[in-house]
CSV table of C-alpha atoms in Angstrom, one decimal:
chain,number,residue,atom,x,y,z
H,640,UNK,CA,29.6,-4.5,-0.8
H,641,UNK,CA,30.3,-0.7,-1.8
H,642,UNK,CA,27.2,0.8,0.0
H,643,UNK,CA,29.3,1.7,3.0
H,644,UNK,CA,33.1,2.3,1.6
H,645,UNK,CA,36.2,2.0,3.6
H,646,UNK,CA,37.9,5.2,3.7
H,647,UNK,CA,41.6,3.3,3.5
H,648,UNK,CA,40.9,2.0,-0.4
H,649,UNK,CA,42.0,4.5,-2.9
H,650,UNK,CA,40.5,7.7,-3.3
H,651,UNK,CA,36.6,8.1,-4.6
H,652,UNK,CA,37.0,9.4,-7.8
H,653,UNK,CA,39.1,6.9,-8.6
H,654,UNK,CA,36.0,4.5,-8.2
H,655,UNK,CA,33.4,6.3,-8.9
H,656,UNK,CA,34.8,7.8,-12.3
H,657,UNK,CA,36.4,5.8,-15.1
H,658,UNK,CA,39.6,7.2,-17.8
H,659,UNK,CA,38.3,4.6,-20.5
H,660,UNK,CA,35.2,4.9,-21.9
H,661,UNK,CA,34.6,1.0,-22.0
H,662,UNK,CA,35.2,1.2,-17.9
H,663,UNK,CA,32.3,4.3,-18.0
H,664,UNK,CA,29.6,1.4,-18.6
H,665,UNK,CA,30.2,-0.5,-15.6
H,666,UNK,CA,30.3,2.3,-13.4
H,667,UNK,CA,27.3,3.7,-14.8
H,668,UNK,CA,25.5,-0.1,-14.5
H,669,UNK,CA,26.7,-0.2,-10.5
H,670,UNK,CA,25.3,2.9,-9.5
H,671,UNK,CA,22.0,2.0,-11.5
H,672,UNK,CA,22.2,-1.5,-9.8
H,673,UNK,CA,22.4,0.3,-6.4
H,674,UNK,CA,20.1,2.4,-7.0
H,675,UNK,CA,17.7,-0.4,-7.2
H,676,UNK,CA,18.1,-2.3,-4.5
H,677,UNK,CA,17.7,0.9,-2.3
H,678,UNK,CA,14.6,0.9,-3.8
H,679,UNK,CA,13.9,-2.7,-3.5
H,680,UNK,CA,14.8,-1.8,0.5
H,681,UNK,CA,12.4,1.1,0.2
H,682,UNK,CA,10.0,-1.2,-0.6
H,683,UNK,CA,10.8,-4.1,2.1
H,684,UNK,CA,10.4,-1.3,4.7
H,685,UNK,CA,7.3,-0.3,3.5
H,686,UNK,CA,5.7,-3.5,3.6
H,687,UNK,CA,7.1,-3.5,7.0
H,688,UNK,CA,5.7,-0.4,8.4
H,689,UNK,CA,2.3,-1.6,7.2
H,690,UNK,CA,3.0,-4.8,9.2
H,691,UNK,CA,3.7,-2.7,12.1
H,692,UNK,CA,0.7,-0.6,11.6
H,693,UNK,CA,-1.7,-3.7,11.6
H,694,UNK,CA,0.0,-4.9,14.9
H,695,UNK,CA,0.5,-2.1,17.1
H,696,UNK,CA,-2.7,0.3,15.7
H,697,UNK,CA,-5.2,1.3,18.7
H,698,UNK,CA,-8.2,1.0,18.3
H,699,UNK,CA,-10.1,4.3,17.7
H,700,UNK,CA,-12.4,5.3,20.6
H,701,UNK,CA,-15.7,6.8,19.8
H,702,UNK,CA,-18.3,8.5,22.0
H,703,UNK,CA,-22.1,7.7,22.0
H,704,UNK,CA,-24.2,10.2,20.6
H,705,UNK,CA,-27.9,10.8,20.7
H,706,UNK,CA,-28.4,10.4,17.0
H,707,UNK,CA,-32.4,10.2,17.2
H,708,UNK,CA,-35.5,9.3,18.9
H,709,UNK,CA,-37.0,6.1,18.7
H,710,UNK,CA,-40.0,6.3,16.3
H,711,UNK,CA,-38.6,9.3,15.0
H,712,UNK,CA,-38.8,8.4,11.6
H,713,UNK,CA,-41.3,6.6,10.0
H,714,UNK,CA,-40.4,2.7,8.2
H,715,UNK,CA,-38.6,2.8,5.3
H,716,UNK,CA,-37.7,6.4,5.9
H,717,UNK,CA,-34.0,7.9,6.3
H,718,UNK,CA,-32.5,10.0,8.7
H,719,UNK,CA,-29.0,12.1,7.9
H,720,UNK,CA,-26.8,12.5,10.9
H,721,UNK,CA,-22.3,13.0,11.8
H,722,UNK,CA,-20.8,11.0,13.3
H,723,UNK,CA,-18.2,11.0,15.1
H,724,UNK,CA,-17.2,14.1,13.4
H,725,UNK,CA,-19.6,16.9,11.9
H,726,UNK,CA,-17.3,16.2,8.7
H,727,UNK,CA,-18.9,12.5,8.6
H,728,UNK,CA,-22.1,12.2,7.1
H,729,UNK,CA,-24.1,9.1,8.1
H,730,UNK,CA,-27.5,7.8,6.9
H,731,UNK,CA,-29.5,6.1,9.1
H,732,UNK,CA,-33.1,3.9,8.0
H,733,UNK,CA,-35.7,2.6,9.9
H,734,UNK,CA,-35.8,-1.1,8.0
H,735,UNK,CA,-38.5,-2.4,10.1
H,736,UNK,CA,-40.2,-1.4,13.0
H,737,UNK,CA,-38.0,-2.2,15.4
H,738,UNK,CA,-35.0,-2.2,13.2
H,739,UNK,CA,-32.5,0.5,12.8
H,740,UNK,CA,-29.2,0.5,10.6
H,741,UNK,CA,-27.0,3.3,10.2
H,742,UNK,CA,-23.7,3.4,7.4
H,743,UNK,CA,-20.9,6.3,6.7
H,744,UNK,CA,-22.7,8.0,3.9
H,745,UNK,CA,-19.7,8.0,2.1
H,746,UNK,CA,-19.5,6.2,-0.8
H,747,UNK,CA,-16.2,3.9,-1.0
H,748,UNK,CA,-15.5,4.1,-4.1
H,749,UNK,CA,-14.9,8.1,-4.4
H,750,UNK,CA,-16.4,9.5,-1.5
H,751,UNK,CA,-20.1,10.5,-3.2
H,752,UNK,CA,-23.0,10.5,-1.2
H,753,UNK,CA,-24.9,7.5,-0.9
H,754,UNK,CA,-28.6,7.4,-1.0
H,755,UNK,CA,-31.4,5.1,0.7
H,756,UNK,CA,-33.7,3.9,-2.5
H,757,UNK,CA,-36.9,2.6,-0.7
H,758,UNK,CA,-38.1,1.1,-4.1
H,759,UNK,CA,-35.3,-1.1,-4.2
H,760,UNK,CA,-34.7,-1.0,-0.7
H,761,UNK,CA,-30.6,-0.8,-1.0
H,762,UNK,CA,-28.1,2.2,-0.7
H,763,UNK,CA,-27.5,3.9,-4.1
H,764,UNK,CA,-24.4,6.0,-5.0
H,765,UNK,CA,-25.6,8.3,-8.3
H,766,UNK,CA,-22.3,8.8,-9.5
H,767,UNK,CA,-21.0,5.4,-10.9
H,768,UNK,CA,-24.2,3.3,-10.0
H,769,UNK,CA,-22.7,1.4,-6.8
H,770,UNK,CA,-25.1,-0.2,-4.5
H,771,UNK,CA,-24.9,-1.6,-1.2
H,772,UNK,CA,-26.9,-4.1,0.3
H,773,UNK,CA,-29.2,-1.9,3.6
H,774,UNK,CA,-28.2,-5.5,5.7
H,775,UNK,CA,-25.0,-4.7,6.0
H,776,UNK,CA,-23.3,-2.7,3.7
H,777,UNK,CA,-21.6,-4.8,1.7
H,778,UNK,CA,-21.1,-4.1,-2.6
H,779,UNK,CA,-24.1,-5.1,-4.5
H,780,UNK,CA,-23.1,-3.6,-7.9
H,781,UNK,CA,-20.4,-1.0,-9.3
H,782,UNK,CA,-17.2,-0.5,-8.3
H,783,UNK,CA,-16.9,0.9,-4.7
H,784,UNK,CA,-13.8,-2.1,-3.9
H,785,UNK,CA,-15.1,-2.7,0.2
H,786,UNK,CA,-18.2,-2.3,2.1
H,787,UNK,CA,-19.9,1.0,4.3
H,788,UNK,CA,-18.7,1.4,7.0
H,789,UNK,CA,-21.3,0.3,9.5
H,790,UNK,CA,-22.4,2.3,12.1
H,791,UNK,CA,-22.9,1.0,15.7
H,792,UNK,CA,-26.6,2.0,16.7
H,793,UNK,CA,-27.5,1.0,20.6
H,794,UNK,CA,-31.2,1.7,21.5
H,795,UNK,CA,-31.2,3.5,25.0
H,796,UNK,CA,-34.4,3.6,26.4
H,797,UNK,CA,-36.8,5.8,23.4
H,798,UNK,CA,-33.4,7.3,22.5
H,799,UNK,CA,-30.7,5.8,19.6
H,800,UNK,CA,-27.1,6.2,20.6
H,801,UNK,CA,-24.4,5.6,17.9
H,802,UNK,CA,-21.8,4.0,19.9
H,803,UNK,CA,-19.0,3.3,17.3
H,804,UNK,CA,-17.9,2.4,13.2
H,805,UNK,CA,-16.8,-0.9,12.3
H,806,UNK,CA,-14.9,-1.5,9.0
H,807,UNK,CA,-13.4,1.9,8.9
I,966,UNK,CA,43.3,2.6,-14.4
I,967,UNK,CA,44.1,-0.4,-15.8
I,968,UNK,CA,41.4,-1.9,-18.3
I,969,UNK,CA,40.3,-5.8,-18.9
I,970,UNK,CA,40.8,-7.6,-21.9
I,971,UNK,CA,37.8,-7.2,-24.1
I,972,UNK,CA,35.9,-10.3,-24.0
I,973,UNK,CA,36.4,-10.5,-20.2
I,974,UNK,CA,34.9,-7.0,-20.6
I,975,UNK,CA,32.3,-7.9,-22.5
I,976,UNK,CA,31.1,-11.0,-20.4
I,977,UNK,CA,31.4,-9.1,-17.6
I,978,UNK,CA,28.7,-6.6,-18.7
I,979,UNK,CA,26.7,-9.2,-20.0
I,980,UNK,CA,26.2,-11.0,-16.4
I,981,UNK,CA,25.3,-7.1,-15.1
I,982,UNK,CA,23.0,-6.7,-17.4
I,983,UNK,CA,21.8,-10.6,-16.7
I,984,UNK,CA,21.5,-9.3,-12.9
I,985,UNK,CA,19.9,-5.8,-14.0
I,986,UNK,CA,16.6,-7.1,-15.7
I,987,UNK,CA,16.5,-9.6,-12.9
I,988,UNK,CA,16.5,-7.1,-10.1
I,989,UNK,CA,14.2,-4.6,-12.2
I,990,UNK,CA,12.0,-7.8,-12.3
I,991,UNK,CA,12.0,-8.2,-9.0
I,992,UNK,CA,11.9,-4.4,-8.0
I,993,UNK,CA,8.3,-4.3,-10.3
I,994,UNK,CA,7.3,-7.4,-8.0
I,995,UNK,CA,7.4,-5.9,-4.6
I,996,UNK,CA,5.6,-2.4,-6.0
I,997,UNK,CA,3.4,-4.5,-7.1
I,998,UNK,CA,3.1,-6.7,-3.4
I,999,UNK,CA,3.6,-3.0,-1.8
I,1000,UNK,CA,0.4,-1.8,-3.1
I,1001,UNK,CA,-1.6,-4.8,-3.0
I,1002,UNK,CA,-1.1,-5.1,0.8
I,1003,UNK,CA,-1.9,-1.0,1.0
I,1004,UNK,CA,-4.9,-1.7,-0.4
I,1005,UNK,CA,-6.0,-5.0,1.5
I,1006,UNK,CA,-4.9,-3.2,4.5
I,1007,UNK,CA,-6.8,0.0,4.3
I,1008,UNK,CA,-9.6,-2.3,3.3
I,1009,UNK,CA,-9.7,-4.0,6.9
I,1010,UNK,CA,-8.3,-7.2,5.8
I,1011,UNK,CA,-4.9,-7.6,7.9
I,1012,UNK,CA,-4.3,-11.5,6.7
I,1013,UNK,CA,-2.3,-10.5,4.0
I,1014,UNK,CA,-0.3,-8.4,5.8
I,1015,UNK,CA,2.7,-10.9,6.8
I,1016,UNK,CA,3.3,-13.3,4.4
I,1017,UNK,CA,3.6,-9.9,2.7
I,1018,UNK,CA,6.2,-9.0,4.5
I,1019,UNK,CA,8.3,-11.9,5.2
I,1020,UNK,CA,7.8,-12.0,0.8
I,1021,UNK,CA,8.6,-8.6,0.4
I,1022,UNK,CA,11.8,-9.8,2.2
I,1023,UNK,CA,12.9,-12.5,0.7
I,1024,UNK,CA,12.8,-10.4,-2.3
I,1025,UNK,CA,15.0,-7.8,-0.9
I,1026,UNK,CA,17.4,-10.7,0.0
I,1027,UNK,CA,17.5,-11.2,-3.6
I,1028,UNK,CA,18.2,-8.3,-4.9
I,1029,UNK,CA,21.1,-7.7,-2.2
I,1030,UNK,CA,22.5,-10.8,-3.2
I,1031,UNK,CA,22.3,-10.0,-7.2
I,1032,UNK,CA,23.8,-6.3,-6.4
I,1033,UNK,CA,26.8,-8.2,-4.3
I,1034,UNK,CA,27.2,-10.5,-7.8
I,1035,UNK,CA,27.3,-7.2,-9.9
I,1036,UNK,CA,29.7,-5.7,-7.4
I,1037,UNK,CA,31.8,-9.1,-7.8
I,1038,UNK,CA,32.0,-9.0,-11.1
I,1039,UNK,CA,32.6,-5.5,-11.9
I,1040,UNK,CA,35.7,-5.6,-9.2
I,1041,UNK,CA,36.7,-8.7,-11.0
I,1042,UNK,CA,36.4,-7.2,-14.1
I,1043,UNK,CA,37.0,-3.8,-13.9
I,1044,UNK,CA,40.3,-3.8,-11.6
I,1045,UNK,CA,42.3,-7.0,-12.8
């Protein structure tokens, strides 16, 4: 194994550069073939630090926010809010009259802006036509590859909290 | 430096190259796994995430082994 060499062999140049030309091709092919399995280890250890990542990941802590008042919005009709940062847009809808559901408004696929369609009663993305089922987010049509991220909505009295996002 | 006779040379670069294509094969196959599992990760689905690994391993075992043939070969070769 030459990855690590031991410094009482003869002198680097003398391995590392051939006289002959024929001999040129084989030093030429080891350095290649070292070169990829570096790589190959580049890749083992990235597979491994996503291994890590699932294992030892915390999970993210959110606050509960006030997002809106109970009745605040008629049936059927939508109500923008962030959460938890102001640079996450949300969309809430009042799907019955009791029943509230809230997603990122983001739009999996490449981040456009989802929109409630009442007529169809599903959440639209203009750009590339994805839809996603109001239930729970998940890919009706289009490409967006994974569902909205859900938004946890906890009814406090006559006030809504959001209390969390699953499937972020 | 001493050189090999020629059809010693010439089999001797033919196994390299043998072991080569076998590790590029196998190099495309865990960019390939590396990405899959980035994107099933970042997805939410963790399930994939170490039988990934433990393949993304035994792939790497693979290609230390072929590079320890090449080295084999080309000391063989090369310096007799």
């Amino acid at each position: 194994m030459t990855f690590f060499r031991n410094p009482s062999k003869e002198p680097l140049w003398k391995e590392e550069f051939s006289v002959l030309a024929s001999d040129e091709r084989y030093v030429t092919r080891r350095q290649f073939t070292k070169f990829l399995t570096l790589a190959s280890l580049g890749m083992f250890v990235g597979n491994l630090w996503i291994l890590l990542r699932s294992r030892f990941a915390r999970a993210r802590q959110f606050s509960s926010v006030k997002i809106a008042q109970v009745g605040e919005i008629p049936v059927r009709g939508v109500k923008l809010f962030t959460y938890p940062t102001p640079q996450d847009h949300c969309i809430m809808v009042r799907t019955g009259d009791d029943e509230y559901v809230a997603y990122s408004q983001k739009c999996t696929h490449l981040s456009c802006a989802v929109y409630y369609s009442a007529e169809n009663d599903r959440l639209e993305c203009p750009c590339h036509r994805g839809f996603f089922s109001i239930k729970d987010g998940s890919v009706l049509q289009g490409p967006p590859p994974r569902p909205l991220p859900q938004v946890t909505l906890v009814r406090d009295g006559s006030k809504l909290l959001a209390t969390g996002v699953k499937g972020t | 430096m001493p050189s090999a006779e020629p059809h010693k040379q010439r089999r001797g670069l033919v196994a390299i190259d043998g072991a080569m294509a076998l590790i590029a094969i196998i190099l495309i196959v865990q960019m390939w796994l590396l990405s899959a599992t980035l994107e099933t990760y970042l997805a939410g689905h963790t399930g994939a995430v170490v039988p990934a690994a433990l393949f993304s391993g035994l792939l790497f075992s693979g290609c230390l082994a072929l590079n320890l043939f090449v080295d084999r070969v080309d000391r063989g070769t090369w310096h007799s």
